[in-house]
Amino acid sequence: MNRLSAIAAVFSLSSAADDAMPTLWELLDELFALDLGDYDHLSFSQSTLIGMRGIIIALFVGAIIGSVSALFNKRVLGGFVRALIAEGCTSPDKAKTLAELGFLKNTAMRASLRAGSVLGKTVRCVEEDEYNAATVAKRGIYELRAAESGKDIPPFREIPYKRDTSTAHFYIPSDRCDSAEIRFSKKGTDIVTFILGVIASVVLLILVLHLLPDLLQLLDNFIGGGA
């Protein structure tokens, strides 16, 4: 019975310690808190306070997301662009598949090769070019026959081409290679620099949130002095 009592006491202390320990959300809320004081000429409601903090945090989060996107575009997508240029894939007859370039198993790359994506607009697809050329020819024949018949028929229906990235052949036109290399240049996308930049951004965010009350106090004093 004494042993059971001791075990129960240990669990009781552990539970109490867990209750006393703040959660991750509580720690983040305290770290990024925005505590505004009482001002003589400025007034802020609780909703304004929450909204102000949310806007500041959103701006920094947006900047970090933009940095991640740039890093992905230049290092991951840029790797594919550089591979195409290095392999001489600058015309339809020299185009290659993802398998031939060593990117077939890269899921992110395959998803990024959609026709409307950033990479999809830079890289050309042989099969898509042929499909679009055939579609233009079909539309011309359709419209010619419609004009000859003199009948009111529905307009030509064009079905967008869907790229099959597992079999499609890709290339970058020679006149676009220079701009593609510049756009997806690896320069300035060092991972260590990126991590340090994120850390610096978080520190700057904390400083802004902690210094903002003092800046508002200066503004309040300025308004009071001019009144």
mmCIF file of N, CA and C in Angstrom, residues 55-163:
data_model
loop_
_atom_site.group_PDB
_atom_site.id
_atom_site.type_symbol
_atom_site.label_atom_id
_atom_site.label_comp_id
_atom_site.label_asym_id
_atom_site.label_seq_id
_atom_site.Cartn_x
_atom_site.Cartn_y
_atom_site.Cartn_z
ATOM 1 N N ILE A 55 -1.202 41.813 -38.230
ATOM 2 C CA ILE A 55 -0.682 42.392 -39.473
ATOM 3 C C ILE A 55 0.842 42.357 -39.482
ATOM 4 N N ILE A 56 1.454 42.723 -38.367
ATOM 5 C CA ILE A 56 2.921 42.730 -38.287
ATOM 6 C C ILE A 56 3.476 41.325 -38.481
ATOM 7 N N ILE A 57 2.880 40.351 -37.784
ATOM 8 C CA ILE A 57 3.345 38.967 -37.911
ATOM 9 C C ILE A 57 3.113 38.458 -39.330
ATOM 10 N N ALA A 58 1.967 38.810 -39.921
ATOM 11 C CA ALA A 58 1.652 38.351 -41.279
ATOM 12 C C ALA A 58 2.666 38.878 -42.289
ATOM 13 N N LEU A 59 3.110 40.117 -42.108
ATOM 14 C CA LEU A 59 4.105 40.685 -43.017
ATOM 15 C C LEU A 59 5.413 39.914 -42.952
ATOM 16 N N PHE A 60 5.837 39.563 -41.746
ATOM 17 C CA PHE A 60 7.087 38.816 -41.596
ATOM 18 C C PHE A 60 6.933 37.389 -42.106
ATOM 19 N N VAL A 61 5.793 36.772 -41.827
ATOM 20 C CA VAL A 61 5.555 35.414 -42.334
ATOM 21 C C VAL A 61 5.525 35.418 -43.861
ATOM 22 N N GLY A 62 4.902 36.433 -44.434
ATOM 23 C CA GLY A 62 4.873 36.546 -45.890
ATOM 24 C C GLY A 62 6.263 36.689 -46.480
ATOM 25 N N ALA A 63 7.112 37.468 -45.793
ATOM 26 C CA ALA A 63 8.488 37.634 -46.270
ATOM 27 C C ALA A 63 9.251 36.318 -46.218
ATOM 28 N N ILE A 64 9.040 35.538 -45.154
ATOM 29 C CA ILE A 64 9.720 34.248 -45.028
ATOM 30 C C ILE A 64 9.218 33.276 -46.088
ATOM 31 N N ILE A 65 7.902 33.253 -46.307
ATOM 32 C CA ILE A 65 7.341 32.377 -47.345
ATOM 33 C C ILE A 65 7.896 32.759 -48.717
ATOM 34 N N GLY A 66 8.017 34.056 -48.961
ATOM 35 C CA GLY A 66 8.598 34.509 -50.221
ATOM 36 C C GLY A 66 10.038 34.058 -50.377
ATOM 37 N N SER A 67 10.791 34.077 -49.273
ATOM 38 C CA SER A 67 12.183 33.625 -49.316
ATOM 39 C C SER A 67 12.264 32.129 -49.590
ATOM 40 N N VAL A 68 11.354 31.361 -48.970
ATOM 41 C CA VAL A 68 11.316 29.910 -49.214
ATOM 42 C C VAL A 68 10.988 29.631 -50.675
ATOM 43 N N SER A 69 10.028 30.372 -51.214
ATOM 44 C CA SER A 69 9.646 30.191 -52.610
ATOM 45 C C SER A 69 10.804 30.514 -53.545
ATOM 46 N N ALA A 70 11.521 31.600 -53.246
ATOM 47 C CA ALA A 70 12.666 31.976 -54.077
ATOM 48 C C ALA A 70 13.764 30.923 -54.007
ATOM 49 N N LEU A 71 13.986 30.396 -52.792
ATOM 50 C CA LEU A 71 15.000 29.349 -52.621
ATOM 51 C C LEU A 71 14.627 28.103 -53.414
ATOM 52 N N PHE A 72 13.350 27.731 -53.368
ATOM 53 C CA PHE A 72 12.882 26.552 -54.106
ATOM 54 C C PHE A 72 13.001 26.770 -55.611
ATOM 55 N N ASN A 73 12.594 27.949 -56.071
ATOM 56 C CA ASN A 73 12.646 28.230 -57.507
ATOM 57 C C ASN A 73 14.067 28.201 -58.047
ATOM 58 N N LYS A 74 14.981 28.792 -57.302
ATOM 59 C CA LYS A 74 16.339 28.929 -57.810
ATOM 60 C C LYS A 74 17.185 27.668 -57.630
ATOM 61 N N ARG A 75 16.939 26.920 -56.576
ATOM 62 C CA ARG A 75 17.763 25.735 -56.336
ATOM 63 C C ARG A 75 17.139 24.470 -56.938
ATOM 64 N N VAL A 76 15.864 24.244 -56.697
ATOM 65 C CA VAL A 76 15.212 23.017 -57.186
ATOM 66 C C VAL A 76 14.812 23.163 -58.653
ATOM 67 N N LEU A 77 13.973 24.160 -58.936
ATOM 68 C CA LEU A 77 13.554 24.369 -60.318
ATOM 69 C C LEU A 77 14.719 24.831 -61.183
ATOM 70 N N GLY A 78 15.574 25.645 -60.585
ATOM 71 C CA GLY A 78 16.747 26.106 -61.325
ATOM 72 C C GLY A 78 17.669 24.965 -61.709
ATOM 73 N N GLY A 79 17.709 23.915 -60.878
ATOM 74 C CA GLY A 79 18.529 22.752 -61.205
ATOM 75 C C GLY A 79 18.063 22.090 -62.490
ATOM 76 N N PHE A 80 16.759 22.057 -62.695
ATOM 77 C CA PHE A 80 16.204 21.462 -63.913
ATOM 78 C C PHE A 80 16.507 22.337 -65.126
ATOM 79 N N VAL A 81 16.371 23.647 -64.956
ATOM 80 C CA VAL A 81 16.670 24.577 -66.048
ATOM 81 C C VAL A 81 18.131 24.466 -66.452
ATOM 82 N N ARG A 82 19.015 24.422 -65.466
ATOM 83 C CA ARG A 82 20.447 24.319 -65.772
ATOM 84 C C ARG A 82 20.777 22.986 -66.431
ATOM 85 N N ALA A 83 20.067 21.922 -66.027
ATOM 86 C CA ALA A 83 20.293 20.609 -66.638
ATOM 87 C C ALA A 83 19.875 20.618 -68.106
ATOM 88 N N LEU A 84 18.752 21.248 -68.418
ATOM 89 C CA LEU A 84 18.302 21.336 -69.809
ATOM 90 C C LEU A 84 19.322 22.076 -70.670
ATOM 91 N N ILE A 85 19.812 23.189 -70.148
ATOM 92 C CA ILE A 85 20.778 23.983 -70.912
ATOM 93 C C ILE A 85 22.096 23.230 -71.053
ATOM 94 N N ALA A 86 22.539 22.586 -69.970
ATOM 95 C CA ALA A 86 23.800 21.839 -70.018
ATOM 96 C C ALA A 86 23.734 20.674 -70.997
ATOM 97 N N GLU A 87 22.553 20.063 -71.133
ATOM 98 C CA GLU A 87 22.377 18.937 -72.053
ATOM 99 C C GLU A 87 22.084 19.394 -73.480
ATOM 100 N N GLY A 88 22.038 20.698 -73.683
ATOM 101 C CA GLY A 88 21.803 21.222 -75.022
ATOM 102 C C GLY A 88 20.377 21.096 -75.503
ATOM 103 N N CYS A 89 19.427 21.032 -74.575
ATOM 104 C CA CYS A 89 18.002 20.900 -74.940
ATOM 105 C C CYS A 89 17.432 22.274 -75.266
ATOM 106 N N THR A 90 17.809 22.792 -76.423
ATOM 107 C CA THR A 90 17.404 24.142 -76.812
ATOM 108 C C THR A 90 16.510 24.166 -78.053
ATOM 109 N N SER A 91 16.053 23.005 -78.484
ATOM 110 C CA SER A 91 15.156 22.925 -79.640
ATOM 111 C C SER A 91 14.350 21.639 -79.539
ATOM 112 N N PRO A 92 13.225 21.533 -80.245
ATOM 113 C CA PRO A 92 12.383 20.332 -80.151
ATOM 114 C C PRO A 92 13.113 19.035 -80.469
ATOM 115 N N ASP A 93 14.026 19.065 -81.446
ATOM 116 C CA ASP A 93 14.723 17.836 -81.827
ATOM 117 C C ASP A 93 15.774 17.407 -80.813
ATOM 118 N N LYS A 94 16.103 18.303 -79.864
ATOM 119 C CA LYS A 94 17.089 17.974 -78.831
ATOM 120 C C LYS A 94 16.443 17.844 -77.445
ATOM 121 N N ALA A 95 15.126 17.857 -77.396
ATOM 122 C CA ALA A 95 14.409 17.786 -76.115
ATOM 123 C C ALA A 95 14.603 16.429 -75.448
ATOM 124 N N LYS A 96 14.475 16.415 -74.118
ATOM 125 C CA LYS A 96 14.645 15.179 -73.352
ATOM 126 C C LYS A 96 13.542 15.046 -72.305
ATOM 127 N N THR A 97 13.353 13.821 -71.849
ATOM 128 C CA THR A 97 12.345 13.540 -70.825
ATOM 129 C C THR A 97 12.936 13.744 -69.436
ATOM 130 N N LEU A 98 12.069 13.741 -68.434
ATOM 131 C CA LEU A 98 12.541 13.857 -67.052
ATOM 132 C C LEU A 98 13.437 12.685 -66.686
ATOM 133 N N ALA A 99 13.107 11.499 -67.177
ATOM 134 C CA ALA A 99 13.918 10.314 -66.886
ATOM 135 C C ALA A 99 15.322 10.473 -67.454
ATOM 136 N N GLU A 100 15.427 10.991 -68.654
ATOM 137 C CA GLU A 100 16.741 11.175 -69.283
ATOM 138 C C GLU A 100 17.568 12.227 -68.561
ATOM 139 N N LEU A 101 16.893 13.163 -67.924
ATOM 140 C CA LEU A 101 17.591 14.231 -67.204
ATOM 141 C C LEU A 101 17.785 13.914 -65.730
ATOM 142 N N GLY A 102 17.227 12.780 -65.261
ATOM 143 C CA GLY A 102 17.393 12.371 -63.869
ATOM 144 C C GLY A 102 16.430 13.016 -62.897
ATOM 145 N N PHE A 103 15.269 13.491 -63.378
ATOM 146 C CA PHE A 103 14.306 14.168 -62.511
ATOM 147 C C PHE A 103 12.963 13.451 -62.440
ATOM 148 N N LEU A 104 12.882 12.234 -62.941
ATOM 149 C CA LEU A 104 11.589 11.552 -63.020
ATOM 150 C C LEU A 104 10.966 11.325 -61.646
ATOM 151 N N LYS A 105 11.773 11.037 -60.631
ATOM 152 C CA LYS A 105 11.260 10.738 -59.295
ATOM 153 C C LYS A 105 11.078 11.993 -58.439
ATOM 154 N N ASN A 106 11.355 13.142 -58.999
ATOM 155 C CA ASN A 106 11.219 14.400 -58.265
ATOM 156 C C ASN A 106 9.773 14.886 -58.375
ATOM 157 N N THR A 107 8.983 14.596 -57.339
ATOM 158 C CA THR A 107 7.555 14.946 -57.356
ATOM 159 C C THR A 107 7.332 16.448 -57.456
ATOM 160 N N ALA A 108 8.128 17.217 -56.725
ATOM 161 C CA ALA A 108 7.985 18.674 -56.758
ATOM 162 C C ALA A 108 8.261 19.215 -58.151
ATOM 163 N N MET A 109 9.232 18.621 -58.820
ATOM 164 C CA MET A 109 9.564 19.066 -60.170
ATOM 165 C C MET A 109 8.422 18.773 -61.137
ATOM 166 N N ARG A 110 7.857 17.590 -61.029
ATOM 167 C CA ARG A 110 6.770 17.210 -61.931
ATOM 168 C C ARG A 110 5.550 18.108 -61.723
ATOM 169 N N ALA A 111 5.276 18.437 -60.461
ATOM 170 C CA ALA A 111 4.145 19.322 -60.173
ATOM 171 C C ALA A 111 4.400 20.738 -60.686
ATOM 172 N N SER A 112 5.668 21.138 -60.696
ATOM 173 C CA SER A 112 6.020 22.497 -61.115
ATOM 174 C C SER A 112 6.051 22.660 -62.624
ATOM 175 N N LEU A 113 5.935 21.566 -63.354
ATOM 176 C CA LEU A 113 5.973 21.628 -64.813
ATOM 177 C C LEU A 113 4.588 21.786 -65.428
ATOM 178 N N ARG A 114 3.602 22.134 -64.615
ATOM 179 C CA ARG A 114 2.282 22.420 -65.167
ATOM 180 C C ARG A 114 2.383 23.598 -66.132
ATOM 181 N N ALA A 115 1.522 23.593 -67.113
ATOM 182 C CA ALA A 115 1.615 24.587 -68.183
ATOM 183 C C ALA A 115 1.526 26.024 -67.669
ATOM 184 N N GLY A 116 0.758 26.266 -66.602
ATOM 185 C CA GLY A 116 0.569 27.627 -66.129
ATOM 186 C C GLY A 116 1.521 28.059 -65.032
ATOM 187 N N SER A 117 2.411 27.195 -64.604
ATOM 188 C CA SER A 117 3.325 27.513 -63.516
ATOM 189 C C SER A 117 4.492 28.363 -64.015
ATOM 190 N N VAL A 118 5.312 28.837 -63.066
ATOM 191 C CA VAL A 118 6.475 29.653 -63.426
ATOM 192 C C VAL A 118 7.424 28.858 -64.317
ATOM 193 N N LEU A 119 7.724 27.633 -63.911
ATOM 194 C CA LEU A 119 8.619 26.792 -64.703
ATOM 195 C C LEU A 119 7.952 26.365 -66.004
ATOM 196 N N GLY A 120 6.648 26.087 -65.931
ATOM 197 C CA GLY A 120 5.924 25.651 -67.121
ATOM 198 C C GLY A 120 5.909 26.689 -68.222
ATOM 199 N N LYS A 121 5.979 27.974 -67.846
ATOM 200 C CA LYS A 121 6.004 29.039 -68.842
ATOM 201 C C LYS A 121 7.392 29.216 -69.447
ATOM 202 N N THR A 122 8.408 28.748 -68.733
ATOM 203 C CA THR A 122 9.781 28.883 -69.214
ATOM 204 C C THR A 122 10.186 27.710 -70.091
ATOM 205 N N VAL A 123 9.777 26.510 -69.679
ATOM 206 C CA VAL A 123 10.150 25.284 -70.385
ATOM 207 C C VAL A 123 9.068 24.922 -71.397
ATOM 208 N N ARG A 124 9.480 24.535 -72.580
ATOM 209 C CA ARG A 124 8.543 24.121 -73.618
ATOM 210 C C ARG A 124 8.454 22.601 -73.672
ATOM 211 N N CYS A 125 7.287 22.122 -74.099
ATOM 212 C CA CYS A 125 7.025 20.684 -74.212
ATOM 213 C C CYS A 125 6.753 20.354 -75.684
ATOM 214 N N VAL A 126 7.510 19.401 -76.235
ATOM 215 C CA VAL A 126 7.376 19.044 -77.649
ATOM 216 C C VAL A 126 5.965 18.556 -77.953
ATOM 217 N N GLU A 127 5.460 17.659 -77.130
ATOM 218 C CA GLU A 127 4.125 17.100 -77.352
ATOM 219 C C GLU A 127 3.046 18.182 -77.289
ATOM 220 N N GLU A 128 3.224 19.136 -76.399
ATOM 221 C CA GLU A 128 2.254 20.231 -76.296
ATOM 222 C C GLU A 128 2.308 21.128 -77.528
ATOM 223 N N ASP A 129 3.521 21.398 -78.008
ATOM 224 C CA ASP A 129 3.664 22.201 -79.228
ATOM 225 C C ASP A 129 2.948 21.536 -80.402
ATOM 226 N N GLU A 130 3.139 20.230 -80.532
ATOM 227 C CA GLU A 130 2.504 19.496 -81.634
ATOM 228 C C GLU A 130 0.983 19.500 -81.484
ATOM 229 N N TYR A 131 0.511 19.341 -80.255
ATOM 230 C CA TYR A 131 -0.930 19.341 -79.995
ATOM 231 C C TYR A 131 -1.540 20.701 -80.328
ATOM 232 N N ASN A 132 -0.864 21.772 -79.900
ATOM 233 C CA ASN A 132 -1.379 23.120 -80.161
ATOM 234 C C ASN A 132 -1.395 23.428 -81.656
ATOM 235 N N ALA A 133 -0.360 22.976 -82.374
ATOM 236 C CA ALA A 133 -0.321 23.202 -83.822
ATOM 237 C C ALA A 133 -1.464 22.463 -84.514
ATOM 238 N N ALA A 134 -1.716 21.233 -84.071
ATOM 239 C CA ALA A 134 -2.822 20.458 -84.649
ATOM 240 C C ALA A 134 -4.164 21.099 -84.322
ATOM 241 N N THR A 135 -4.281 21.660 -83.116
ATOM 242 C CA THR A 135 -5.532 22.319 -82.714
ATOM 243 C C THR A 135 -5.805 23.552 -83.564
ATOM 244 N N VAL A 136 -4.745 24.318 -83.837
ATOM 245 C CA VAL A 136 -4.896 25.506 -84.686
ATOM 246 C C VAL A 136 -5.372 25.104 -86.079
ATOM 247 N N ALA A 137 -4.799 24.020 -86.602
ATOM 248 C CA ALA A 137 -5.210 23.541 -87.928
ATOM 249 C C ALA A 137 -6.667 23.084 -87.918
ATOM 250 N N LYS A 138 -7.066 22.371 -86.876
ATOM 251 C CA LYS A 138 -8.451 21.904 -86.773
ATOM 252 C C LYS A 138 -9.421 23.078 -86.667
ATOM 253 N N ARG A 139 -9.027 24.112 -85.910
ATOM 254 C CA ARG A 139 -9.898 25.273 -85.765
ATOM 255 C C ARG A 139 -10.080 25.972 -87.115
ATOM 256 N N GLY A 140 -8.987 26.077 -87.859
ATOM 257 C CA GLY A 140 -9.072 26.719 -89.166
ATOM 258 C C GLY A 140 -10.010 25.975 -90.109
ATOM 259 N N ILE A 141 -9.899 24.646 -90.123
ATOM 260 C CA ILE A 141 -10.773 23.837 -90.977
ATOM 261 C C ILE A 141 -12.227 23.961 -90.527
ATOM 262 N N TYR A 142 -12.438 23.939 -89.218
ATOM 263 C CA TYR A 142 -13.790 24.027 -88.654
ATOM 264 C C TYR A 142 -14.440 25.357 -89.022
ATOM 265 N N GLU A 143 -13.697 26.436 -88.851
ATOM 266 C CA GLU A 143 -14.249 27.758 -89.135
ATOM 267 C C GLU A 143 -14.474 27.954 -90.636
ATOM 268 N N LEU A 144 -13.595 27.359 -91.459
ATOM 269 C CA LEU A 144 -13.770 27.462 -92.907
ATOM 270 C C LEU A 144 -15.038 26.743 -93.356
ATOM 271 N N ARG A 145 -15.235 25.557 -92.833
ATOM 272 C CA ARG A 145 -16.438 24.797 -93.188
ATOM 273 C C ARG A 145 -17.702 25.484 -92.668
ATOM 274 N N ALA A 146 -17.595 26.090 -91.495
ATOM 275 C CA ALA A 146 -18.746 26.810 -90.939
ATOM 276 C C ALA A 146 -19.123 27.988 -91.825
ATOM 277 N N ALA A 147 -18.094 28.684 -92.335
ATOM 278 C CA ALA A 147 -18.357 29.830 -93.213
ATOM 279 C C ALA A 147 -18.966 29.381 -94.538
ATOM 280 N N GLU A 148 -18.488 28.253 -95.052
ATOM 281 C CA GLU A 148 -19.002 27.748 -96.331
ATOM 282 C C GLU A 148 -20.443 27.263 -96.212
ATOM 283 N N SER A 149 -20.779 26.676 -95.061
ATOM 284 C CA SER A 149 -22.138 26.145 -94.886
ATOM 285 C C SER A 149 -23.167 27.244 -94.684
ATOM 286 N N GLY A 150 -22.723 28.371 -94.144
ATOM 287 C CA GLY A 150 -23.637 29.479 -93.892
ATOM 288 C C GLY A 150 -24.578 29.227 -92.733
ATOM 289 N N LYS A 151 -24.360 28.166 -92.008
ATOM 290 C CA LYS A 151 -25.228 27.830 -90.881
ATOM 291 C C LYS A 151 -24.648 28.379 -89.572
ATOM 292 N N ASP A 152 -25.557 28.589 -88.642
ATOM 293 C CA ASP A 152 -25.144 29.063 -87.316
ATOM 294 C C ASP A 152 -24.773 27.856 -86.461
ATOM 295 N N ILE A 153 -23.485 27.567 -86.371
ATOM 296 C CA ILE A 153 -23.019 26.410 -85.609
ATOM 297 C C ILE A 153 -22.230 26.893 -84.400
ATOM 298 N N PRO A 154 -22.130 26.073 -83.366
ATOM 299 C CA PRO A 154 -21.396 26.483 -82.157
ATOM 300 C C PRO A 154 -19.921 26.726 -82.452
ATOM 301 N N PRO A 155 -19.284 27.588 -81.664
ATOM 302 C CA PRO A 155 -17.860 27.877 -81.888
ATOM 303 C C PRO A 155 -16.996 26.640 -81.646
ATOM 304 N N PHE A 156 -15.820 26.688 -82.207
ATOM 305 C CA PHE A 156 -14.882 25.577 -82.070
ATOM 306 C C PHE A 156 -14.502 25.410 -80.598
ATOM 307 N N ARG A 157 -14.565 24.198 -80.135
ATOM 308 C CA ARG A 157 -14.237 23.915 -78.738
ATOM 309 C C ARG A 157 -12.796 23.415 -78.646
ATOM 310 N N GLU A 158 -12.000 24.180 -77.956
ATOM 311 C CA GLU A 158 -10.582 23.827 -77.810
ATOM 312 C C GLU A 158 -10.347 23.193 -76.440
ATOM 313 N N ILE A 159 -9.805 22.001 -76.417
ATOM 314 C CA ILE A 159 -9.514 21.287 -75.176
ATOM 315 C C ILE A 159 -8.052 21.520 -74.807
ATOM 316 N N PRO A 160 -7.786 22.119 -73.651
ATOM 317 C CA PRO A 160 -6.402 22.383 -73.252
ATOM 318 C C PRO A 160 -5.588 21.090 -73.147
ATOM 319 N N TYR A 161 -4.336 21.195 -73.490
ATOM 320 C CA TYR A 161 -3.447 20.035 -73.434
ATOM 321 C C TYR A 161 -3.007 19.795 -71.990
ATOM 322 N N LYS A 162 -2.976 18.551 -71.596
ATOM 323 C CA LYS A 162 -2.502 18.175 -70.261
ATOM 324 C C LYS A 162 -1.176 17.443 -70.400
ATOM 325 N N ARG A 163 -0.168 18.007 -69.790
ATOM 326 C CA ARG A 163 1.164 17.420 -69.910
ATOM 327 C C ARG A 163 1.281 16.120 -69.117
#
